[in-house]
mmCIF file of C-alpha atoms in Angstrom:
data_model
loop_
_atom_site.group_PDB
_atom_site.id
_atom_site.type_symbol
_atom_site.label_atom_id
_atom_site.label_comp_id
_atom_site.label_asym_id
_atom_site.label_seq_id
_atom_site.Cartn_x
_atom_site.Cartn_y
_atom_site.Cartn_z
ATOM 1 C CA UNK A 1 -1.996 40.907 -6.529
ATOM 2 C CA UNK A 2 -1.696 41.923 -10.190
ATOM 3 C CA UNK A 3 -1.482 38.648 -12.112
ATOM 4 C CA UNK A 4 -0.479 40.464 -15.313
ATOM 5 C CA UNK A 5 2.602 41.866 -13.561
ATOM 6 C CA UNK A 6 3.530 38.397 -12.327
ATOM 7 C CA UNK A 7 3.167 36.974 -15.844
ATOM 8 C CA UNK A 8 5.405 39.692 -17.286
ATOM 9 C CA UNK A 9 8.023 39.179 -14.575
ATOM 10 C CA UNK A 10 7.984 35.397 -15.068
ATOM 11 C CA UNK A 11 8.466 35.731 -18.827
ATOM 12 C CA UNK A 12 11.350 38.171 -18.449
ATOM 13 C CA UNK A 13 13.074 35.970 -15.862
ATOM 14 C CA UNK A 14 12.669 32.898 -18.068
ATOM 15 C CA UNK A 15 14.021 34.816 -21.062
ATOM 16 C CA UNK A 16 17.101 35.610 -18.969
ATOM 17 C CA UNK A 17 17.438 31.906 -18.146
ATOM 18 C CA UNK A 18 17.189 31.002 -21.836
ATOM 19 C CA UNK A 19 19.764 33.631 -22.788
ATOM 20 C CA UNK A 20 22.182 32.076 -20.310
ATOM 21 C CA UNK A 21 21.876 28.475 -21.499
ATOM 22 C CA UNK A 22 24.865 26.684 -22.974
ATOM 23 C CA UNK A 23 24.435 25.464 -26.541
ATOM 24 C CA UNK A 24 24.141 21.815 -25.480
ATOM 25 C CA UNK A 25 21.275 22.617 -23.089
ATOM 26 C CA UNK A 26 18.943 23.561 -25.936
ATOM 27 C CA UNK A 27 18.979 19.953 -27.116
ATOM 28 C CA UNK A 28 18.650 18.437 -23.637
ATOM 29 C CA UNK A 29 15.381 16.698 -22.751
ATOM 30 C CA UNK A 30 12.847 18.720 -20.789
ATOM 31 C CA UNK A 31 10.205 17.453 -18.366
ATOM 32 C CA UNK A 32 7.633 17.901 -21.136
ATOM 33 C CA UNK A 33 7.522 14.387 -22.591
ATOM 34 C CA UNK A 34 9.145 14.141 -26.013
ATOM 35 C CA UNK A 35 10.317 17.762 -26.136
ATOM 36 C CA UNK A 36 13.778 19.145 -25.777
ATOM 37 C CA UNK A 37 14.363 22.529 -24.179
ATOM 38 C CA UNK A 38 14.094 24.204 -27.590
ATOM 39 C CA UNK A 39 10.620 22.746 -28.253
ATOM 40 C CA UNK A 40 9.370 23.965 -24.877
ATOM 41 C CA UNK A 41 10.755 27.450 -25.553
ATOM 42 C CA UNK A 42 9.135 27.491 -28.997
ATOM 43 C CA UNK A 43 5.811 26.369 -27.536
ATOM 44 C CA UNK A 44 5.871 29.059 -24.854
ATOM 45 C CA UNK A 45 5.850 31.832 -27.450
ATOM 46 C CA UNK A 46 3.372 30.222 -29.857
ATOM 47 C CA UNK A 47 0.480 32.335 -28.574
ATOM 48 C CA UNK A 48 2.409 35.519 -29.329
ATOM 49 C CA UNK A 49 3.605 34.517 -32.780
ATOM 50 C CA UNK A 50 0.365 33.056 -34.181
ATOM 51 C CA UNK A 51 -2.793 35.068 -34.761
ATOM 52 C CA UNK A 52 -6.129 33.622 -33.703
ATOM 53 C CA UNK A 53 -7.015 32.876 -37.326
ATOM 54 C CA UNK A 54 -3.733 31.113 -37.999
ATOM 55 C CA UNK A 55 -4.118 29.084 -34.803
ATOM 56 C CA UNK A 56 -7.583 27.959 -35.894
ATOM 57 C CA UNK A 57 -6.197 26.895 -39.288
ATOM 58 C CA UNK A 58 -3.336 24.991 -37.645
ATOM 59 C CA UNK A 59 -5.813 23.307 -35.295
ATOM 60 C CA UNK A 60 -7.906 22.220 -38.291
ATOM 61 C CA UNK A 61 -4.767 20.814 -39.953
ATOM 62 C CA UNK A 62 -4.225 18.768 -36.803
ATOM 63 C CA UNK A 63 -7.683 17.206 -36.950
ATOM 64 C CA UNK A 64 -8.952 19.402 -34.129
ATOM 65 C CA UNK A 65 -6.456 17.967 -31.622
ATOM 66 C CA UNK A 66 -4.834 20.661 -29.497
ATOM 67 C CA UNK A 67 -2.139 18.217 -28.377
ATOM 68 C CA UNK A 68 -1.241 17.273 -31.964
ATOM 69 C CA UNK A 69 -1.211 20.905 -33.047
ATOM 70 C CA UNK A 70 1.030 22.129 -30.232
ATOM 71 C CA UNK A 71 3.442 19.234 -30.724
ATOM 72 C CA UNK A 72 3.693 19.792 -34.476
ATOM 73 C CA UNK A 73 4.176 23.552 -34.164
ATOM 74 C CA UNK A 74 6.685 23.277 -31.317
ATOM 75 C CA UNK A 75 8.838 20.918 -33.366
ATOM 76 C CA UNK A 76 8.556 22.996 -36.531
ATOM 77 C CA UNK A 77 9.257 26.321 -34.819
ATOM 78 C CA UNK A 78 12.106 24.909 -32.722
ATOM 79 C CA UNK A 79 13.816 23.864 -35.949
ATOM 80 C CA UNK A 80 13.199 27.233 -37.619
ATOM 81 C CA UNK A 81 14.114 29.657 -34.813
ATOM 82 C CA UNK A 82 17.549 30.123 -33.255
ATOM 83 C CA UNK A 83 17.910 30.118 -29.443
ATOM 84 C CA UNK A 84 18.333 33.926 -29.236
ATOM 85 C CA UNK A 85 15.096 34.335 -31.218
ATOM 86 C CA UNK A 86 13.244 32.001 -28.865
ATOM 87 C CA UNK A 87 14.457 33.919 -25.806
ATOM 88 C CA UNK A 88 13.611 37.255 -27.445
ATOM 89 C CA UNK A 89 10.094 36.059 -28.314
ATOM 90 C CA UNK A 90 9.439 35.534 -24.618
ATOM 91 C CA UNK A 91 11.056 38.769 -23.440
ATOM 92 C CA UNK A 92 9.588 40.974 -26.166
ATOM 93 C CA UNK A 93 6.109 39.670 -25.363
ATOM 94 C CA UNK A 94 6.290 39.817 -21.584
ATOM 95 C CA UNK A 95 3.258 42.115 -21.532
ATOM 96 C CA UNK A 96 1.315 40.198 -24.220
ATOM 97 C CA UNK A 97 -2.278 39.486 -23.101
ATOM 98 C CA UNK A 98 -2.345 35.879 -24.384
ATOM 99 C CA UNK A 99 -4.412 33.471 -22.290
ATOM 100 C CA UNK A 100 -5.197 29.799 -22.876
ATOM 101 C CA UNK A 101 -8.749 28.968 -23.996
ATOM 102 C CA UNK A 102 -9.770 28.054 -20.423
ATOM 103 C CA UNK A 103 -8.655 29.572 -17.144
ATOM 104 C CA UNK A 104 -7.869 33.231 -17.836
ATOM 105 C CA UNK A 105 -4.816 35.032 -16.477
ATOM 106 C CA UNK A 106 -4.152 32.506 -13.704
ATOM 107 C CA UNK A 107 -3.929 29.746 -16.340
ATOM 108 C CA UNK A 108 -1.602 31.921 -18.439
ATOM 109 C CA UNK A 109 0.727 32.291 -15.457
ATOM 110 C CA UNK A 110 0.517 28.562 -14.696
ATOM 111 C CA UNK A 111 1.383 27.830 -18.350
ATOM 112 C CA UNK A 112 4.543 29.936 -18.114
ATOM 113 C CA UNK A 113 5.538 28.666 -14.662
ATOM 114 C CA UNK A 114 5.083 24.987 -15.535
ATOM 115 C CA UNK A 115 6.914 25.238 -18.850
ATOM 116 C CA UNK A 116 9.669 27.252 -17.215
ATOM 117 C CA UNK A 117 10.073 24.434 -14.694
ATOM 118 C CA UNK A 118 10.006 21.920 -17.553
ATOM 119 C CA UNK A 119 13.280 23.549 -18.575
ATOM 120 C CA UNK A 120 14.945 24.588 -15.326
ATOM 121 C CA UNK A 121 14.117 21.469 -13.298
ATOM 122 C CA UNK A 122 15.190 19.170 -16.133
ATOM 123 C CA UNK A 123 18.508 21.007 -16.412
ATOM 124 C CA UNK A 124 19.012 21.035 -12.637
ATOM 125 C CA UNK A 125 19.276 24.832 -12.520
ATOM 126 C CA UNK A 126 17.705 25.101 -9.074
ATOM 127 C CA UNK A 127 15.386 27.963 -9.992
ATOM 128 C CA UNK A 128 12.797 28.682 -7.304
ATOM 129 C CA UNK A 129 9.550 30.182 -8.542
ATOM 130 C CA UNK A 130 8.474 33.068 -6.284
ATOM 131 C CA UNK A 131 5.800 31.887 -3.819
ATOM 132 C CA UNK A 132 3.171 34.392 -4.936
ATOM 133 C CA UNK A 133 3.342 32.952 -8.466
ATOM 134 C CA UNK A 134 3.196 29.396 -7.181
ATOM 135 C CA UNK A 135 0.052 30.174 -5.182
ATOM 136 C CA UNK A 136 -1.683 31.498 -8.301
ATOM 137 C CA UNK A 137 -0.539 28.547 -10.415
ATOM 138 C CA UNK A 138 -1.568 26.025 -7.770
ATOM 139 C CA UNK A 139 -5.007 27.626 -7.766
ATOM 140 C CA UNK A 140 -5.488 26.268 -11.299
ATOM 141 C CA UNK A 141 -5.159 22.655 -10.155
ATOM 142 C CA UNK A 142 -8.550 20.988 -10.596
ATOM 143 C CA UNK A 143 -9.873 17.628 -11.802
ATOM 144 C CA UNK A 144 -9.944 18.906 -15.414
ATOM 145 C CA UNK A 145 -6.275 19.951 -15.118
ATOM 146 C CA UNK A 146 -5.308 16.480 -13.946
ATOM 147 C CA UNK A 147 -7.284 14.866 -16.794
ATOM 148 C CA UNK A 148 -6.013 17.187 -19.526
ATOM 149 C CA UNK A 149 -2.367 16.682 -18.582
ATOM 150 C CA UNK A 150 -2.665 12.987 -17.749
ATOM 151 C CA UNK A 151 -1.710 13.335 -14.088
ATOM 152 C CA UNK A 152 -2.434 10.079 -12.301
ATOM 153 C CA UNK A 153 -2.550 10.766 -8.589
ATOM 154 C CA UNK A 154 -4.517 7.556 -7.946
ATOM 155 C CA UNK A 155 -6.669 9.229 -5.297
ATOM 156 C CA UNK A 156 -3.742 10.647 -3.353
ATOM 157 C CA UNK A 157 -3.838 14.039 -1.709
ATOM 158 C CA UNK A 158 -1.159 16.674 -2.183
ATOM 159 C CA UNK A 159 0.297 18.882 0.550
ATOM 160 C CA UNK A 160 3.028 21.482 0.071
ATOM 161 C CA UNK A 161 5.853 21.495 2.582
ATOM 162 C CA UNK A 162 6.824 25.122 1.915
ATOM 163 C CA UNK A 163 3.443 26.829 1.345
ATOM 164 C CA UNK A 164 0.029 26.570 2.970
ATOM 165 C CA UNK A 165 -1.542 24.577 0.128
ATOM 166 C CA UNK A 166 -3.136 21.183 -0.252
ATOM 167 C CA UNK A 167 -5.319 19.423 -2.797
ATOM 168 C CA UNK A 168 -7.582 16.417 -2.505
ATOM 169 C CA UNK A 169 -8.305 14.324 0.498
ATOM 170 C CA UNK A 170 -6.993 10.962 -0.525
ATOM 171 C CA UNK A 171 -4.434 8.857 1.269
ATOM 172 C CA UNK A 172 -1.571 8.615 1.365
ATOM 173 C CA UNK A 173 -0.773 12.303 1.086
ATOM 174 C CA UNK A 174 2.150 13.308 -1.128
ATOM 175 C CA UNK A 175 4.176 15.948 0.715
ATOM 176 C CA UNK A 176 6.709 17.861 -1.361
ATOM 177 C CA UNK A 177 7.727 21.457 -2.126
ATOM 178 C CA UNK A 178 4.983 23.385 -3.897
ATOM 179 C CA UNK A 179 6.680 23.620 -7.277
ATOM 180 C CA UNK A 180 7.203 19.854 -7.355
ATOM 181 C CA UNK A 181 3.520 19.311 -6.598
ATOM 182 C CA UNK A 182 2.588 21.741 -9.375
ATOM 183 C CA UNK A 183 4.625 19.672 -11.817
ATOM 184 C CA UNK A 184 3.015 16.435 -10.627
ATOM 185 C CA UNK A 185 -0.466 17.954 -11.020
ATOM 186 C CA UNK A 186 0.470 18.923 -14.584
ATOM 187 C CA UNK A 187 1.506 15.366 -15.405
ATOM 188 C CA UNK A 188 5.282 15.715 -15.154
ATOM 189 C CA UNK A 189 7.782 13.137 -13.903
ATOM 190 C CA UNK A 190 10.478 14.719 -11.788
ATOM 191 C CA UNK A 191 14.118 13.891 -12.518
ATOM 192 C CA UNK A 192 15.597 11.619 -9.893
ATOM 193 C CA UNK A 193 12.288 11.310 -8.022
ATOM 194 C CA UNK A 194 9.716 8.538 -8.026
ATOM 195 C CA UNK A 195 6.133 9.288 -9.038
ATOM 196 C CA UNK A 196 3.557 10.576 -6.589
ATOM 197 C CA UNK A 197 3.387 7.283 -4.700
#
């Protein structure tokens, strides 16, 4: 499977979703704690809009904290860019080779899938991520992922009900659709659902 093609397809599909959002939806809360839809959209295109040098300078301005930097830039850019610009930044850069510092292309796809779900799940849009993309994204779930995103599974195992995928061997086992488990592993709270317990 060509991960680059899946990344490009995911970005184009999410750009279409963003183009179709009502004005009120841009200010609705996302699953990404403290961010509205517009902050998530701004964050998703940060890697395309900022050079490596500029990113390093912004990181230094944030005291070396990646979390502080991404939060500050998402808020600033969400205020500066109109919704059509945010959608276009994703679509126009569908083929961009950006990757996060750790994890390569699979992590880049997981980044786009998870943030896309931050928007679509929060808005109740019912978008289903194609299974081949979910399998790649789920392959990035590891102890460091759980730590970085603050996912507290309290020793529980995860088992997908719609894909052949599981993680961990703890009990009890949380059984849910794969994209819900991906969100839990990335520290998200699902709307209308209790935590992993």
